[in-house]
Tab-separated table of C-alpha atoms in Angstrom:
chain	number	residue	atom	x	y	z
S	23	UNK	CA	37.162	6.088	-29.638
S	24	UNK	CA	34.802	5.279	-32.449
S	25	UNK	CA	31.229	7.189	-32.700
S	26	UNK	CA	29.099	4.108	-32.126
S	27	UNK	CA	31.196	4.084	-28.354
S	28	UNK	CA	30.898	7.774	-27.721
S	29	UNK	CA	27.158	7.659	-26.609
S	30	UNK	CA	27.548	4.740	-24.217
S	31	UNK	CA	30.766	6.119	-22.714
S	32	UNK	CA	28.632	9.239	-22.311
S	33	UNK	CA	25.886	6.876	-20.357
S	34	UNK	CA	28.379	5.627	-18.419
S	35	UNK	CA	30.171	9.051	-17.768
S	36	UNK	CA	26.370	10.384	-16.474
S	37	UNK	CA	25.895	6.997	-14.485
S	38	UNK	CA	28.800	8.079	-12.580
S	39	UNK	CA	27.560	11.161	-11.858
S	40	UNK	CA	30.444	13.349	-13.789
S	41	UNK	CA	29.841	15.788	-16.131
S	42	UNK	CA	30.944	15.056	-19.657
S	43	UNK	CA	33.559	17.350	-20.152
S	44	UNK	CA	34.949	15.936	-17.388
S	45	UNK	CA	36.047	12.994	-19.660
S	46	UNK	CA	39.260	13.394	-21.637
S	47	UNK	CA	37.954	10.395	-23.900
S	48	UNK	CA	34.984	11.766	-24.650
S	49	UNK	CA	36.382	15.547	-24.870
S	50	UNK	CA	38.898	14.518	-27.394
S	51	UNK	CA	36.253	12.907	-29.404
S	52	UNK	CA	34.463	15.786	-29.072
S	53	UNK	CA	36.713	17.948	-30.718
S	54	UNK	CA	37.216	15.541	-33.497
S	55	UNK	CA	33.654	14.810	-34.299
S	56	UNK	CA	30.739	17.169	-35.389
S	57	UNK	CA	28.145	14.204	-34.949
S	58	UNK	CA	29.205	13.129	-31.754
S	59	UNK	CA	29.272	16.719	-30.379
S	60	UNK	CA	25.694	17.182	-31.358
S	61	UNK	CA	24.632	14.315	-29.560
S	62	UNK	CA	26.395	15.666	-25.992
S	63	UNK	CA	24.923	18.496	-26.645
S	64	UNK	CA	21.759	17.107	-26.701
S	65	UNK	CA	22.519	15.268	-23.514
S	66	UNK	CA	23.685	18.388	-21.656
S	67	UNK	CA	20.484	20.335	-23.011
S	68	UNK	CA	18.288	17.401	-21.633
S	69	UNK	CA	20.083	17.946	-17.889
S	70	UNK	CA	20.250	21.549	-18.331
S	71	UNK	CA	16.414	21.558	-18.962
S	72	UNK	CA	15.767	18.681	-16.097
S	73	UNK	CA	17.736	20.618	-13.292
S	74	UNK	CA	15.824	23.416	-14.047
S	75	UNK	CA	12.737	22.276	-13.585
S	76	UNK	CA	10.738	23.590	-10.316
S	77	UNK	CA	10.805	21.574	-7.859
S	78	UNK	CA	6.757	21.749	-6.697
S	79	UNK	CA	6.157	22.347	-2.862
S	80	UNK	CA	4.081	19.638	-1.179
S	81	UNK	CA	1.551	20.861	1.429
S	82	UNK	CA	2.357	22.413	4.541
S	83	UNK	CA	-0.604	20.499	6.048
S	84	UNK	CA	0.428	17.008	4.800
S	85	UNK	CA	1.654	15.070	7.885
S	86	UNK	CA	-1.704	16.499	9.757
S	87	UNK	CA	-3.624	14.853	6.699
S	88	UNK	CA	-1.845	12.270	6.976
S	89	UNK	CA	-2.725	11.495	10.542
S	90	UNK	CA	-6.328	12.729	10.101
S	91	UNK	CA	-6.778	9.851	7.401
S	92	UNK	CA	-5.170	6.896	9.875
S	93	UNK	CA	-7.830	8.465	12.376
S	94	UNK	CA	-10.830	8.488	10.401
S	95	UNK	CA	-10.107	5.038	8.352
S	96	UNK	CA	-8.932	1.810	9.890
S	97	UNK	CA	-6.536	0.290	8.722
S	98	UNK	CA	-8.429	-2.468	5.830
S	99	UNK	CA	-6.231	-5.154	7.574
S	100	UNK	CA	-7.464	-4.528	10.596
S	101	UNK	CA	-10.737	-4.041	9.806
S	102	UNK	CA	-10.181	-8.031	7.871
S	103	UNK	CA	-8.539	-9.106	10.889
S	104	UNK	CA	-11.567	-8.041	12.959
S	105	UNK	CA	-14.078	-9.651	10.512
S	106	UNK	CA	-12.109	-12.863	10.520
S	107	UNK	CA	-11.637	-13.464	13.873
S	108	UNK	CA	-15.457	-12.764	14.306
S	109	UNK	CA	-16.002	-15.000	11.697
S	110	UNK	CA	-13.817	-17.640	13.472
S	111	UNK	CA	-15.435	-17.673	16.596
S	112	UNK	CA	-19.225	-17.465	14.759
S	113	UNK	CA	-17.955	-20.915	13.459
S	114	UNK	CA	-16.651	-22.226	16.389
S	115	UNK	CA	-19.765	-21.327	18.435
S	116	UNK	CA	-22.263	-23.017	16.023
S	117	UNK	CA	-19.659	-26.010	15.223
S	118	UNK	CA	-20.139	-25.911	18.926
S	119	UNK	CA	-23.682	-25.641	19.792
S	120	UNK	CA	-25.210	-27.206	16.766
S	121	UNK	CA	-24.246	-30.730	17.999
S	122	UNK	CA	-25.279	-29.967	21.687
S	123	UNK	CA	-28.697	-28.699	20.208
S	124	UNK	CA	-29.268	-31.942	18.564
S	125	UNK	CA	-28.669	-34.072	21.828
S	126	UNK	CA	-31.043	-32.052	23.010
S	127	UNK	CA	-33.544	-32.945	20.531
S	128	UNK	CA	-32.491	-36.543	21.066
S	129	UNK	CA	-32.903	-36.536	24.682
S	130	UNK	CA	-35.733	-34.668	25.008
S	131	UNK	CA	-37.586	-36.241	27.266
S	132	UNK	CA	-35.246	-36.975	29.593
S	133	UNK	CA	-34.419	-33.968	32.596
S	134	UNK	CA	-30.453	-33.806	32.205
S	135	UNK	CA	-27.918	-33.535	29.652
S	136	UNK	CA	-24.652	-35.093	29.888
S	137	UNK	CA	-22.105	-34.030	27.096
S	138	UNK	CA	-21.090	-36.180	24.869
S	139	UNK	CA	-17.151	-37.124	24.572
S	140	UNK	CA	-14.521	-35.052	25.586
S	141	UNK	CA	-14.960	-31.508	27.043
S	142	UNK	CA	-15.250	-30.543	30.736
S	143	UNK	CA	-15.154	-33.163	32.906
S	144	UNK	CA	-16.745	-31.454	35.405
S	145	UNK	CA	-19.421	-29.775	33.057
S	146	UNK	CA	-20.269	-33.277	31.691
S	147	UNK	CA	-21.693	-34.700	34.793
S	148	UNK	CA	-23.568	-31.625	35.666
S	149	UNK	CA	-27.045	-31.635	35.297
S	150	UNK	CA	-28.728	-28.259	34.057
S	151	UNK	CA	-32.366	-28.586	33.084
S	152	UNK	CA	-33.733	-25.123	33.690
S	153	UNK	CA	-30.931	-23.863	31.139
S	154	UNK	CA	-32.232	-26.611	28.288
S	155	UNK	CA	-35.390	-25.848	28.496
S	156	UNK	CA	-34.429	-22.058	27.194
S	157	UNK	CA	-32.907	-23.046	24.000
S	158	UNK	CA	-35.400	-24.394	21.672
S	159	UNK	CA	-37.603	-20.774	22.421
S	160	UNK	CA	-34.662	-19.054	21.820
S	161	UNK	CA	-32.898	-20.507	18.556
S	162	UNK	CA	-35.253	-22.662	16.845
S	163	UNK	CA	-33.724	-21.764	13.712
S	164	UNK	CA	-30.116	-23.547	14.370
S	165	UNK	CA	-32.451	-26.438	15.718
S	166	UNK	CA	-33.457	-26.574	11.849
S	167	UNK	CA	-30.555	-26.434	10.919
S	168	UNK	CA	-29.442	-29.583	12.539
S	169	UNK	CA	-31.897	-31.770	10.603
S	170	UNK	CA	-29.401	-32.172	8.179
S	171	UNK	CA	-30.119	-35.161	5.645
S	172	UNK	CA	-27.121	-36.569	5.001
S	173	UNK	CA	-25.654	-37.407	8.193
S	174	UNK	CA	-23.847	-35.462	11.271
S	175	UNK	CA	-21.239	-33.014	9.212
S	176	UNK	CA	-20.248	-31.341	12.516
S	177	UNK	CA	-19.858	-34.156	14.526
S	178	UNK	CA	-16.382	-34.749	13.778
S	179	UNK	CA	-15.084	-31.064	13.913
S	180	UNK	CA	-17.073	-30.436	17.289
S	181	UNK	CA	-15.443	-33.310	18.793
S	182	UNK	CA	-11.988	-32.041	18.304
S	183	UNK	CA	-12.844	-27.991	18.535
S	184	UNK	CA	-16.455	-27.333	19.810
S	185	UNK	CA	-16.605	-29.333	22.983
S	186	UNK	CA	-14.673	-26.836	25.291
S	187	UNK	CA	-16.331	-23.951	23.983
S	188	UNK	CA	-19.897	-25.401	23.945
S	189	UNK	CA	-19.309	-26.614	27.583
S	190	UNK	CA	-18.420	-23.194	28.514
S	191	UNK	CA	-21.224	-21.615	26.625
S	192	UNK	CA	-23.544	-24.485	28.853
S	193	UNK	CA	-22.370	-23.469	31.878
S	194	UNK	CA	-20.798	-20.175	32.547
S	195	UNK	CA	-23.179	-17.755	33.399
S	196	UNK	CA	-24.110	-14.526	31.557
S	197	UNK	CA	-23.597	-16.075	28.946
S	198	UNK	CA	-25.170	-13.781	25.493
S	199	UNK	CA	-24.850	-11.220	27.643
S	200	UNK	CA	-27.613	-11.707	29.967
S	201	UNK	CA	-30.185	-12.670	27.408
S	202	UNK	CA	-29.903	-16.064	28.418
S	203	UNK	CA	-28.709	-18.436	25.616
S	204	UNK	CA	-27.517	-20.518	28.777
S	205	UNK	CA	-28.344	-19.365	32.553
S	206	UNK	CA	-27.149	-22.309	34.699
S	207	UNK	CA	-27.419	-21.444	38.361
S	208	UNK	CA	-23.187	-20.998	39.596
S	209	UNK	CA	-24.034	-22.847	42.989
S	210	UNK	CA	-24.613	-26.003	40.626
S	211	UNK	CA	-21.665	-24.989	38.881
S	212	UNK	CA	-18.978	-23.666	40.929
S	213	UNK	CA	-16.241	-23.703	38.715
S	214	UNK	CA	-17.997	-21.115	35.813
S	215	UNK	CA	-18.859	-18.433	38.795
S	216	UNK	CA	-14.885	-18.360	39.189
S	217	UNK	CA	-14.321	-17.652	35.461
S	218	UNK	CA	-17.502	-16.092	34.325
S	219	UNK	CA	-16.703	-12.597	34.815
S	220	UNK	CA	-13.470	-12.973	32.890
S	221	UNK	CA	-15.451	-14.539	30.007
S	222	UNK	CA	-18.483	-12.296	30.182
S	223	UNK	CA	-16.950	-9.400	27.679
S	224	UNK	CA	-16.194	-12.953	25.111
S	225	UNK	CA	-19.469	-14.029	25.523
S	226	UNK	CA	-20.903	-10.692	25.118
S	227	UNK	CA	-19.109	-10.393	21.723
S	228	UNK	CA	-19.745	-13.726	20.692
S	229	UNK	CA	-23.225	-13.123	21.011
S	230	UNK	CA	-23.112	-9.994	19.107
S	231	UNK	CA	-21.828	-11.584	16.515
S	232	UNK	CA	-24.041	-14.383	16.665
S	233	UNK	CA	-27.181	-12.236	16.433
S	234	UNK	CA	-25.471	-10.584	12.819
S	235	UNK	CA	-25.418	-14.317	11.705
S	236	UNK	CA	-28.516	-15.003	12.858
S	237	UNK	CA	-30.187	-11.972	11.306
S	238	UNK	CA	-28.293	-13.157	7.721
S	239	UNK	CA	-29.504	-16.607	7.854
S	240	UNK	CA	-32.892	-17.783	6.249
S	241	UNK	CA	-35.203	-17.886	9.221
S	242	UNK	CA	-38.572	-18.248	7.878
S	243	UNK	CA	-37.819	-21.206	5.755
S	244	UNK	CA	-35.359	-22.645	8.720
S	245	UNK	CA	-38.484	-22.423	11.139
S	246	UNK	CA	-40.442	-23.820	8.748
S	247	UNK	CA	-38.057	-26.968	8.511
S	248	UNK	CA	-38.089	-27.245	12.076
E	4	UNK	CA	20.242	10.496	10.438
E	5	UNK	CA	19.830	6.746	10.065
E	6	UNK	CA	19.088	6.843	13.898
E	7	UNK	CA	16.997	9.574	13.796
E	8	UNK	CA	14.852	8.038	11.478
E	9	UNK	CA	14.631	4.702	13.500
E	10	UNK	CA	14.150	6.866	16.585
E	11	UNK	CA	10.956	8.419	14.467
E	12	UNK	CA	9.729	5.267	13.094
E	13	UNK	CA	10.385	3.740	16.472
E	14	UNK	CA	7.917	5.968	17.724
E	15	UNK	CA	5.225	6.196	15.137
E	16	UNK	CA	4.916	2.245	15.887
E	17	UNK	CA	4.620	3.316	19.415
E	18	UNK	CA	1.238	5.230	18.383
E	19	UNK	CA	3.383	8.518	18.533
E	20	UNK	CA	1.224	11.179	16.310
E	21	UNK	CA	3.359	14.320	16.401
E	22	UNK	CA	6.264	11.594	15.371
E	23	UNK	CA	4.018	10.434	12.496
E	24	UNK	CA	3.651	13.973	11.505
E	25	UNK	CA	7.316	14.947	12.197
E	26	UNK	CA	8.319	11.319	9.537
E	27	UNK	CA	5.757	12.935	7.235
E	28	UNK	CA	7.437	16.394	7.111
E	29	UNK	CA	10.499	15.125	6.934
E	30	UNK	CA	9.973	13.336	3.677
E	31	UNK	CA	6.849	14.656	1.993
E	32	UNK	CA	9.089	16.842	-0.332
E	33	UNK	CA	11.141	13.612	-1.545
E	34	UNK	CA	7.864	11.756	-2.220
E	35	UNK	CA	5.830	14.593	-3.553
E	36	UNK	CA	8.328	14.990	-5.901
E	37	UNK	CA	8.139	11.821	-7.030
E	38	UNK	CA	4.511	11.789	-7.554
E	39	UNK	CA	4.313	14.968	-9.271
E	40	UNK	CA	6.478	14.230	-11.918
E	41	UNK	CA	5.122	10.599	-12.135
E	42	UNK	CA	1.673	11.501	-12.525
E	43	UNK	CA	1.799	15.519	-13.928
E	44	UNK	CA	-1.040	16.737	-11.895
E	45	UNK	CA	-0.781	18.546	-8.409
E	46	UNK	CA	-4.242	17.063	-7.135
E	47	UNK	CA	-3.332	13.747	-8.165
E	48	UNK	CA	0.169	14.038	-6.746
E	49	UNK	CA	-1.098	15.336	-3.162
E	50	UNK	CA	-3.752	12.700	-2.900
E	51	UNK	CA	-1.065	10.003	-3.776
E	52	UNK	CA	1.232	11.295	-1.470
E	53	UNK	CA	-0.813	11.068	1.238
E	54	UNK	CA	-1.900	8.091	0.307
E	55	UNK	CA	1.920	6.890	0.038
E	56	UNK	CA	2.431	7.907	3.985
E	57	UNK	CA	-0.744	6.798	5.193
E	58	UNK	CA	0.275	2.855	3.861
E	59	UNK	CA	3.925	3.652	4.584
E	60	UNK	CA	2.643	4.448	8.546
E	61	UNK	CA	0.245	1.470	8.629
E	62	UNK	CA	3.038	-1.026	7.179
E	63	UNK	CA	5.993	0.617	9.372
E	64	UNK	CA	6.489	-3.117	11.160
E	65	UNK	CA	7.552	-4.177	7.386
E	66	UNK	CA	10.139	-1.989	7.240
E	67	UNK	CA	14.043	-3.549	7.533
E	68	UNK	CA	15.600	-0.798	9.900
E	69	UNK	CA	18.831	-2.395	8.562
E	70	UNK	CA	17.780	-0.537	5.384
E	71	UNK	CA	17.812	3.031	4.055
E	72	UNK	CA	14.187	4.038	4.753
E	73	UNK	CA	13.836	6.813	1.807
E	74	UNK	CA	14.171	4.113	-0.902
E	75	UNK	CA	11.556	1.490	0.806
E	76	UNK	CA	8.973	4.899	1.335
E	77	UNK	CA	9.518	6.150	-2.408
E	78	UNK	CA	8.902	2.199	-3.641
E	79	UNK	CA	5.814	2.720	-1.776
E	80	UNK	CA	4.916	5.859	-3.480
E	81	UNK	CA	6.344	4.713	-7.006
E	82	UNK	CA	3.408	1.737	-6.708
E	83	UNK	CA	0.686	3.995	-5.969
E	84	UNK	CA	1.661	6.249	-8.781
E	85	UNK	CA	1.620	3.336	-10.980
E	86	UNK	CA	-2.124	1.780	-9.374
E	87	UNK	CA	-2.813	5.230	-10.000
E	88	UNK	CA	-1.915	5.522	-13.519
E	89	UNK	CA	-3.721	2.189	-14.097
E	90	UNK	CA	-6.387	3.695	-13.063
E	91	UNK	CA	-6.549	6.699	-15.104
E	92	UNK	CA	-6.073	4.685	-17.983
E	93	UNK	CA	-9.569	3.404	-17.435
E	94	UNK	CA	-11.146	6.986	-17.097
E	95	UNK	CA	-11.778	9.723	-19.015
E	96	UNK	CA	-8.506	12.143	-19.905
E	97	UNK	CA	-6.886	13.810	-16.859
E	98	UNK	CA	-5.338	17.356	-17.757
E	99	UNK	CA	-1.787	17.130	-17.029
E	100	UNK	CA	0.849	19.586	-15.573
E	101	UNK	CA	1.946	20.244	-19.025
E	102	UNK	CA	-1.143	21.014	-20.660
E	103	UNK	CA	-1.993	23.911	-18.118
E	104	UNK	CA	1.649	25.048	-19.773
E	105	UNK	CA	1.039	27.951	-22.041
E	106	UNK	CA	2.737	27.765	-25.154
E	107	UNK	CA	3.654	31.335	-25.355
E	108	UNK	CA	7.629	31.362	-26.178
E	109	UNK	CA	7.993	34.900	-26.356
E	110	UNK	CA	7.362	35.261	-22.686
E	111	UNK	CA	9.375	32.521	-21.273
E	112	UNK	CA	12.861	32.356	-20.966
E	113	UNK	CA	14.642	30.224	-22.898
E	114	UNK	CA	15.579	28.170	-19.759
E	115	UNK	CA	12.301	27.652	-18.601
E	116	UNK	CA	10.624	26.527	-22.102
E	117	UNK	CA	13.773	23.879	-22.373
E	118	UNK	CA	12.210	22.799	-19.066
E	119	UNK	CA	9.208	22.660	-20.101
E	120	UNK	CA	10.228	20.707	-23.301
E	121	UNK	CA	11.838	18.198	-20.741
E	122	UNK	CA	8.450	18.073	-18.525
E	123	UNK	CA	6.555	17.121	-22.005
E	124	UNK	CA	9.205	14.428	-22.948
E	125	UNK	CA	9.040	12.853	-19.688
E	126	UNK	CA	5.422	12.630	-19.921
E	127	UNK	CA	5.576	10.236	-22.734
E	128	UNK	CA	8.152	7.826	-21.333
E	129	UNK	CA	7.302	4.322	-20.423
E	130	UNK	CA	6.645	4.487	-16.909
E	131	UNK	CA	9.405	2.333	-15.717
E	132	UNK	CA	11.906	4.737	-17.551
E	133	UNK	CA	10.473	7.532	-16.091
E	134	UNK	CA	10.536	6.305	-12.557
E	135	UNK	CA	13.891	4.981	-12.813
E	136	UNK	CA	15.282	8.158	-14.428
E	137	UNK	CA	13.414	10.592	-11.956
E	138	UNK	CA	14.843	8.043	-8.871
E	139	UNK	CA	18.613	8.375	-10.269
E	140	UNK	CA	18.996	12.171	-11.293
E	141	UNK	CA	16.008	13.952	-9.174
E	142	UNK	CA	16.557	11.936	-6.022
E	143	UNK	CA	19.763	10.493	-6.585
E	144	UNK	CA	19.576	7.251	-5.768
E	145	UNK	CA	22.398	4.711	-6.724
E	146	UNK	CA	21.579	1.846	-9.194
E	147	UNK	CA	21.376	-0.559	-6.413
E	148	UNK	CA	18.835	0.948	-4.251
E	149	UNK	CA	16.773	1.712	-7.422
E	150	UNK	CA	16.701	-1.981	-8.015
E	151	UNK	CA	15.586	-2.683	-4.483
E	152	UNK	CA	12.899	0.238	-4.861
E	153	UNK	CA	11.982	-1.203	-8.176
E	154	UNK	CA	12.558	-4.803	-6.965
E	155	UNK	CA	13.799	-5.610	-10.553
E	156	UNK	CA	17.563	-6.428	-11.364
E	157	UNK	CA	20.169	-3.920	-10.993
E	158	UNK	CA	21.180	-4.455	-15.186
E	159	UNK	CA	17.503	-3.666	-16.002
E	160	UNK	CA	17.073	-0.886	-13.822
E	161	UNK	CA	20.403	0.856	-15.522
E	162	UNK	CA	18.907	-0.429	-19.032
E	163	UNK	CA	15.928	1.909	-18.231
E	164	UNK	CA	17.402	4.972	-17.209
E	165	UNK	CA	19.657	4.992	-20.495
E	166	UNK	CA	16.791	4.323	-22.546
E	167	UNK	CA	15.246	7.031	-20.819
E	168	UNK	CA	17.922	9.312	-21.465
E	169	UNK	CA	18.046	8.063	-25.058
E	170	UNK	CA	14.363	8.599	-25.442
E	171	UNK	CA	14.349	12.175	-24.138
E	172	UNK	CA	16.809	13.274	-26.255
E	173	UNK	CA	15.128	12.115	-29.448
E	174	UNK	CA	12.463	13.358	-28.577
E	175	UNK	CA	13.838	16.966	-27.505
E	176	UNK	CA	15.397	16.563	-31.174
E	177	UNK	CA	12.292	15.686	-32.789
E	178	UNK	CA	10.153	18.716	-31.324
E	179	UNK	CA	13.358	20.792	-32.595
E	180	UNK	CA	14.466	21.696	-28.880
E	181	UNK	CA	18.431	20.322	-29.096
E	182	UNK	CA	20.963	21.754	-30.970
E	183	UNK	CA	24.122	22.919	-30.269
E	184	UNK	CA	24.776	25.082	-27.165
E	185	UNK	CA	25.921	27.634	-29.387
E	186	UNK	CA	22.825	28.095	-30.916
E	187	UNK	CA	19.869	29.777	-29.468
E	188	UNK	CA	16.343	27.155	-28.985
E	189	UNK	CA	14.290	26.889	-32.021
E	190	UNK	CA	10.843	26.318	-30.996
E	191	UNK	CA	8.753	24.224	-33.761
């Protein structure tokens, strides 16, 4: 064995978890060669010192820490999943409405709304005037908001997504959670009485989340607009 | 033990809380260890190891049970050590394990202040030599499941633990520490 091999076989010895001396080829060279022995020395002292280092005691009290900190904290994707699904249906509900709010604007005059494409067929021949009436008091803002200059940007997306939900948000009642974004009578609309009460917690949270949108959005200068 | 642990992790993911704390116990010396002689300061180390298990618990569905689950929990750890490092890095000078070390040679055995020589070397090794070595002599790992705890090939991972070894030992020379066994430790 030559010197320049002696520290590499000596890797390789350690790699295999043997002790040097364990090695003939190394112990032979060893013997032969001050330099060489200097350098396992140095590799024995470096183990020596390593092994006997103390090993430090983790806390007793860790694992209850542990589960203290889940408790206390959700989880950050949670917490994003939460925020994005709220955000999701936010969207969907004013992709929905916004549209429906500017029929109503169109139509005004007239005493019954009939939605436009798609949708409920059901919920699209179903008059509800009383519940109309209630929406410019109660959002004039997103009425603003529909003035939009340049055209109809939601008309295309509420076509494909927003007609289901905006029907349901027409006609099912307790809708926003009793506050009466929509309060169509059920005996003019039998169907939503049927599934209203399985909707109701939706709506309720849907609403919620509405009102945090609402609260963000620039009222003043919407209601001015309108 | 393999099915122990999946019978553990089985349960944690079932919203078991003594089995969370049983998984913790049952590891928090492995990854302690880890952190502690990643980062060289107990209240650094316990924060990171909790840390460590409260990620590891919250991303238990990510875990291949077809896998050992020591090596994918100390990869966990051996990141945070390393975000925490980062961090440190940006603030003012933490006082490390060694530096509470008095330097008082007389008093020590000649054992312990080898140790200690080895604690300060370790301290100034590139962090990927030092994780690598501390994974393949302190927790005995094999080069393979470093490199899957690493996630960097099995050639560099081995590549790093000789340079570590390399490195320690000049730098034991350097502060005088290595000699020959027969000799007794010159402190300089």
């Amino acid at each position: 064995m030559q010197c320049e091999e002696f520290e590499i076989r000596l890797n390789e010895v350690l790699d295999e978890r043997r002790r040097p001396e364990s090695d003939a080829e190394l112990s032979l060279h060893r013997e032969t060669c001050p330099v060489c022995r200097k350098v396992a020395a140095a590799y024995d002292r470096l183990l020596d010192g390593f092994y006997a280092l103390a090993s430090p005691e983790a806390p007793d009290d860790m694992g209850l820490r542990v589960v203290a900190e889940m408790r206390s904290r959700p989880s950050p994707r949670r917490r994003f999943v939460v925020a994005s699904s709220a955000l999701a249906i936010a969207a969907a509900l004013l992709i929905a409405i916004v549209p429906m709010f500017r029929q109503f604007g169109a139509s005004q005059s007239g005493d019954s709304l009939v939605a436009r494409g798609g949708g409920n067929p059901a919920a699209s021949q179903t008059a509800v005037p009383s519940a109309l009436t209630r929406i410019p008091r109660l959002m004039p803002e997103l009425l603003a908001i529909t003035e939009s200059p340049d055209g109809d940007p939601y008309a295309g997306l509420a076509k494909e997504t927003g007609q289901g939900l905006a029907t349901v948000m027409l006609y099912v009642p307790g809708v926003g959670g009793g506050r009466g974004i929509i309060d169509a009578p059920a005996d003019q609309v039998p169907w939503a009485a049927q599934v209203g009460e399985g909707l109701r917690p939706i709506t309720n949270s849907v609403t919620e989340t509405f009102d945090v949108l609402l609260e963000g959005l620039p009222v003043s200068q919407l209601a001015a607009r309108s | 033990m393999a099915d122990d642990v999946r019978d553990l992790v089985s349960r944690c993911l079932d919203g078991d809380q003594e089995a969370m704390v049983e998984l913790v116990d049952f590891y928090r010396g492995q990854v302690f260890g880890l952190c502690y002689r990643m980062l060289r300061h107990r209240q650094d180390a316990e924060d990171v190891t909790q840390e460590s298990f409260v990620r590891a618990l919250r991303g238990l569905h990510t875990w291949d049970s077809e896998r050992a689950f020591l090596p994918w929990l100390l990869a966990i750890a051996g990141n945070r050590c390393r975000t925490h490092l980062a961090a440190r890095m940006r603030r003012p000078h933490t006082t490390s394990l060694v530096d509470h070390v008095t330097d008082d040679a007389a008093e020590v055995t000649n054992a312990r202040h080898l140790a200690e020589e080895v604690e300060l070397a370790l301290s100034n090794l590139r962090e990927e030599y030092r994780q690598a070595f501390l994974l393949f002599h302190q927790h005995e790992m094999s080069y393979a499941q470093i490199s899957a705890t690493l996630d960097c090939p099995l050639g560099t991972v081995k590549t790093w633990v000789h340079r570590a070894r390399r490195e320690l030992v000049a730098q034991l020379k350097h502060r005088g520490v290595v000699q020959e066994k027969r000799h007794a430790v010159r402190r300089v």
